[in-house]
Short mmCIF file of C-alpha atoms in Angstrom, two decimals:
data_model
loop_
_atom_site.label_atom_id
_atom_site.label_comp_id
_atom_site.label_asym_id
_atom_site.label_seq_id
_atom_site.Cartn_x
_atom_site.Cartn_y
_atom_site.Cartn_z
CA UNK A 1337 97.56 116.05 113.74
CA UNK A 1338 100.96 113.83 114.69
CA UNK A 1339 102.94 114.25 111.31
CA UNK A 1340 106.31 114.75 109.76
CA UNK A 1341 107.28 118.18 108.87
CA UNK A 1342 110.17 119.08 106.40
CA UNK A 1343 111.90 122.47 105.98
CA UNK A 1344 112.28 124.56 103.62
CA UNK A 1345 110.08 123.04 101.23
CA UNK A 1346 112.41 124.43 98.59
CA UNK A 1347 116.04 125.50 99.03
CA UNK A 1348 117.82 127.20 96.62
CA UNK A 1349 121.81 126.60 96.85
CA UNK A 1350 124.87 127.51 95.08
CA UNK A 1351 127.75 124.70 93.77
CA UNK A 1352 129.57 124.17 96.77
CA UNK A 1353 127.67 125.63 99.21
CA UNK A 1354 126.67 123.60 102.51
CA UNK A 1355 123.79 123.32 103.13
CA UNK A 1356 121.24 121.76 105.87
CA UNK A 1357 117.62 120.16 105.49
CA UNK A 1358 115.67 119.92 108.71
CA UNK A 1359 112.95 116.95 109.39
CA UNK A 1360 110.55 117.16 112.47
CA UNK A 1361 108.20 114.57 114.00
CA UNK A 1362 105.40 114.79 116.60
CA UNK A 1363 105.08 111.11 115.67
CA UNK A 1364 107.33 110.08 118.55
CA UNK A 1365 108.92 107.09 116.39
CA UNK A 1366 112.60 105.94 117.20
CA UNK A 1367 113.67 105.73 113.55
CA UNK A 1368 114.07 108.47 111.45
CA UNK A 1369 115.08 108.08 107.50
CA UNK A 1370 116.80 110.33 104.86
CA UNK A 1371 115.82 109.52 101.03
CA UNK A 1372 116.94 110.60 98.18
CA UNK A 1373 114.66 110.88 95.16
CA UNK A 1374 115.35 112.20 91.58
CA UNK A 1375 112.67 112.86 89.03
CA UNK A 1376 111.12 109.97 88.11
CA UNK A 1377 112.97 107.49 90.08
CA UNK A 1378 112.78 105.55 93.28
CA UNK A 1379 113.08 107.02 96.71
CA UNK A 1380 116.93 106.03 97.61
CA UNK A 1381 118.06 105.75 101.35
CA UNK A 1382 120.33 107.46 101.87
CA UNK A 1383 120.85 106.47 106.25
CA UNK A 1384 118.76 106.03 109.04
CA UNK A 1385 118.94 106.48 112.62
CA UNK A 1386 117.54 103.79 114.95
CA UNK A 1387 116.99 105.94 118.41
CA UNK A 1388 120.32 107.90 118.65
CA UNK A 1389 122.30 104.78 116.36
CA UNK A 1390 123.42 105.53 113.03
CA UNK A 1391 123.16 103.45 109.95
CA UNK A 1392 124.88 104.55 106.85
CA UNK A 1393 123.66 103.28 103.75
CA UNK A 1394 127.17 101.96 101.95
CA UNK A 1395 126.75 104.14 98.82
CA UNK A 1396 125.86 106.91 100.38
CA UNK A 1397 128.28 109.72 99.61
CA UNK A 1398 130.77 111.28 102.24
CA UNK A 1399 129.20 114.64 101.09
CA UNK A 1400 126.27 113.57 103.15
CA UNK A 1401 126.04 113.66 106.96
CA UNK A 1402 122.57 113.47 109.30
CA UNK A 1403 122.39 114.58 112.54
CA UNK A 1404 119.67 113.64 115.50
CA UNK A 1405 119.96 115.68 118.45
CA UNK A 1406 116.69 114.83 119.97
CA UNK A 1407 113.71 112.12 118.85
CA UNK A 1408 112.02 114.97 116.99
CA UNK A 1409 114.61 116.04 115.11
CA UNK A 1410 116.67 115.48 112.58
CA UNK A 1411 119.40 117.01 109.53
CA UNK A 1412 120.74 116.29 106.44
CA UNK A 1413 123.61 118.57 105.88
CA UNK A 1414 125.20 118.38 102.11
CA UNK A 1415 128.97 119.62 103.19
CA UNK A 1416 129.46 120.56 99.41
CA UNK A 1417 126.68 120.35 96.91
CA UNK A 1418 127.21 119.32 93.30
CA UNK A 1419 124.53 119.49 90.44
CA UNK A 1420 123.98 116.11 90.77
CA UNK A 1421 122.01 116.76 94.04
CA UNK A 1422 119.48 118.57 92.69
CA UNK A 1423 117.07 116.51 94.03
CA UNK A 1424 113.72 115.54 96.02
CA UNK A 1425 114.75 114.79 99.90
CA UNK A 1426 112.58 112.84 102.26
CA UNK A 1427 111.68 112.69 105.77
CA UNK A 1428 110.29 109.15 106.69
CA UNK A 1429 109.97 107.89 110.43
CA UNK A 1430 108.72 104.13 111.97
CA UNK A 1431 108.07 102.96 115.21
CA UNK A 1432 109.47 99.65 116.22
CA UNK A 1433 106.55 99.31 118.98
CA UNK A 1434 103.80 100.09 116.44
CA UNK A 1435 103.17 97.41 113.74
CA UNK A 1436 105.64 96.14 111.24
CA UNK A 1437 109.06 98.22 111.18
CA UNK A 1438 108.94 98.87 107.77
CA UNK A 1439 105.60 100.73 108.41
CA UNK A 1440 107.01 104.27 107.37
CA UNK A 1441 105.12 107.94 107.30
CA UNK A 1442 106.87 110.33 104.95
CA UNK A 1443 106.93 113.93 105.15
CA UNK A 1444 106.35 116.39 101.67
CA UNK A 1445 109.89 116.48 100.82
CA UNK A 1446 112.55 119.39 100.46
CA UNK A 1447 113.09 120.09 96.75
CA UNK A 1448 116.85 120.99 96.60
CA UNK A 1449 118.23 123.34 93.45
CA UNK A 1450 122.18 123.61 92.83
CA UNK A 1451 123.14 126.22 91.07
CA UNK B 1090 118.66 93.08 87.32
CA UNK B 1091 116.86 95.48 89.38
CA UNK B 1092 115.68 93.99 93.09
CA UNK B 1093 112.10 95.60 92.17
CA UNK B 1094 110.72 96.38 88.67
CA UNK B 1095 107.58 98.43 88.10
CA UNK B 1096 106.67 99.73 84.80
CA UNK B 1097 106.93 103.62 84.61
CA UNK B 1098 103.72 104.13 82.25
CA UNK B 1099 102.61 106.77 81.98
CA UNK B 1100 99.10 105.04 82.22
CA UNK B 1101 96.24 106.72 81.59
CA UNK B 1102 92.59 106.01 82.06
CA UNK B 1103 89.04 107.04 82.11
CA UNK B 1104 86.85 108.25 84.72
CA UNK B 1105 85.67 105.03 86.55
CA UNK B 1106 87.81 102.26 85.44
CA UNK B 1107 89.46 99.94 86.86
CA UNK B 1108 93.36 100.03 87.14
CA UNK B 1109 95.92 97.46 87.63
CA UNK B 1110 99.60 98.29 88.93
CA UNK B 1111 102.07 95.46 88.99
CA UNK B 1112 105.45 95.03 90.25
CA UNK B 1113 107.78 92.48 90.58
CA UNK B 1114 110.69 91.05 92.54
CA UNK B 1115 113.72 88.70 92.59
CA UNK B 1116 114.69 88.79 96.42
CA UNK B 1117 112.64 85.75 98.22
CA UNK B 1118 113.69 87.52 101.48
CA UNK B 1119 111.01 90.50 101.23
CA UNK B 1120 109.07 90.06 104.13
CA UNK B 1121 106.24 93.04 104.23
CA UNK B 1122 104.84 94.65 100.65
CA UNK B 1123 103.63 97.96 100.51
CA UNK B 1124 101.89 100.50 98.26
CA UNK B 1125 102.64 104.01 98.49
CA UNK B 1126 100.84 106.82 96.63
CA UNK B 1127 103.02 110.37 95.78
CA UNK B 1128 101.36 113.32 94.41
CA UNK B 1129 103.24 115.51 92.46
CA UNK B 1130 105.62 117.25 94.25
CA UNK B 1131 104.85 115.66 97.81
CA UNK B 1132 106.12 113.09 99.83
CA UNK B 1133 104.67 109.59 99.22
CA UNK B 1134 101.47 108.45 101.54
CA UNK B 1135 101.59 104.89 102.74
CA UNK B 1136 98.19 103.36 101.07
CA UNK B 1137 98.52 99.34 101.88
CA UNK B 1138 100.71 97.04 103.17
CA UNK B 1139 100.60 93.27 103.58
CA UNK B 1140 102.89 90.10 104.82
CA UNK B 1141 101.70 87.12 103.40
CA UNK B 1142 99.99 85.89 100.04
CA UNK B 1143 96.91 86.85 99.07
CA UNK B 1144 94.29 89.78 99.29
CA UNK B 1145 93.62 92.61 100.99
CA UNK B 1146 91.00 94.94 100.33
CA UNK B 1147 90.66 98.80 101.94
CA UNK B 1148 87.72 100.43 100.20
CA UNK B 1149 88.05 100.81 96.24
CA UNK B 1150 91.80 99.28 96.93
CA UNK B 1151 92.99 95.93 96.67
CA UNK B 1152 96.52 94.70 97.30
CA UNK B 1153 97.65 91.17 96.03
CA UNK B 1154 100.50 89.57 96.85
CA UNK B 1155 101.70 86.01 94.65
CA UNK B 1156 105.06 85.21 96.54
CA UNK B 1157 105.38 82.18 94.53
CA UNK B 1158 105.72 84.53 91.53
CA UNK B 1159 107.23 87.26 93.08
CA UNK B 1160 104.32 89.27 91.86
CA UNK B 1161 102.26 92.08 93.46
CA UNK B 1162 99.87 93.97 92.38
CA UNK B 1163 97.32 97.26 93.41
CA UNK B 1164 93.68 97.54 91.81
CA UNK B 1165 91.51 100.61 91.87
CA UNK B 1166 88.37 100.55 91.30
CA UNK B 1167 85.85 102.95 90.16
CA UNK B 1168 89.49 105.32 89.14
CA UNK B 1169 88.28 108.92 90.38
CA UNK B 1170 90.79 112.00 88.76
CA UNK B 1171 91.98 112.23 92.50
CA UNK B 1172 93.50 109.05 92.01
CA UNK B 1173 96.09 110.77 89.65
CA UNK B 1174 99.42 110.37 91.36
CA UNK B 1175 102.65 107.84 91.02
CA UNK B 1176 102.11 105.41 92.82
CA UNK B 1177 104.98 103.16 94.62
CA UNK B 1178 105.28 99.86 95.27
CA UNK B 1179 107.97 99.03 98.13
CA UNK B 1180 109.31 95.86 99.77
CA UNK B 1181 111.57 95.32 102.81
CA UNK B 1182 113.64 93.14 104.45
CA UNK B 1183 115.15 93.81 107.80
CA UNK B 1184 113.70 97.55 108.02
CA UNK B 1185 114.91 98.79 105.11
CA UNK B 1186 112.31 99.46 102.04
CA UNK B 1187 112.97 99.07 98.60
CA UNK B 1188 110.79 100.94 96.25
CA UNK B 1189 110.19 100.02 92.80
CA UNK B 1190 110.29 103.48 90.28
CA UNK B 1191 106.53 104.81 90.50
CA UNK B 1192 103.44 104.29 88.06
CA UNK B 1193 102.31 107.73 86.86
CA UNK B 1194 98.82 107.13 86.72
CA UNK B 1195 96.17 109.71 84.74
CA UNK B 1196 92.27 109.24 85.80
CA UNK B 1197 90.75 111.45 82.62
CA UNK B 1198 87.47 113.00 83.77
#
């Protein structure tokens, strides 16, 4: 089945320490989303990439960067990881050529522990 | 003033009733409106979406949009305990999606 996949589901980091949240999708869809979501609140984009184009959100934190080397791929890397990002991250994708844009497929989510 | 409101609940319900989830909206611009459904711990599962005013109806789902009020809503009928889950209304405007907070919803058995 064409899905999104996220990895780890859980990760386990300390204060401070990078590190990187991988999204894969056999979806073949140009645009690829990070979310943030904390317990019992909204999903919150976080950027997107539109094909290899990215699209910061404007309160997105420096600590934050994404990476797409290929459609299938993509990362969130936290360079620096306070308790305050102890949080749900999610893995959406859309196809422009498919039906409406905002049309988006989410994958389970990496739950992300700071220590 | 939040772009999207949706009341948190928790709402809870018996076995085979039928449930009503509301949100609402200030931005006229929202184009597309959307339902999403999140289990706990999982990523949220697009249910419905819609463009214009009106109904739409996908099994024991209906999605109404009022865009005069700025008012959408999601019934359920005949509530099953598999419908337990948050569920999400979203809106968008140029590609991006704004999501209202998440209904927890409780079908009892």
């Amino acid at each position: 089945d064409a899905m999104v996949i996220q990895n780890p589901r859980y990760q386990v980091t300390q204060f401070g320490k990078p590190v990187t949240l991988s999204c894969s999708q056999t979806l073949n869809h140009n645009v690829m989303y990070w979310y943030q979501q904390k317990s019992s609140q909204a999903p919150k984009l976080l950027f997107h990439y539109y094909d290899k184009d990215f699209n910061n959100e404007a309160d997105t934190p420096d600590n934050f960067q994404s990476r797409r080397p290929n459609t299938s791929f993509c990362f969130l890397d936290i360079r620096s990881p306070g308790l305050g990002d102890a949080a749900m991250y999610l893995c959406a994708t859309s196809n422009l050529a498919g039906g409406p844009l905002e049309t988006q497929y989410f994958g389970p989510g990496t739950r992300l522990l700071v220590l | 003033q939040k772009e999207v409101e949706q009341d948190p609940g928790p709402l809870s319900v018996p076995e085979g009733a039928i449930v009503s989830l509301n949100c609402t909206y200030s931005n006229s611009a929202f184009q597309y409106f959307m339902w999403y459904r999140q289990y706990s711990r999982k990523g949220p599962e697009l249910l419905m979406y819609t463009y214009s005013s009106g109904n739409k109806e996908d099994g024991r789902f209906t999605a109404q949009v009022d865009k005069s009020s700025k008012y959408i809503s999601l019934f359920i009928r005949d509530s099953q305990p598999s419908d337990s889950a948050t569920y999400l209304c979203a809106m968008s405007q140029g590609g991006k999606l704004i999501f209202g907070q998440g209904t927890e919803l409780s079908v009892k058995p």
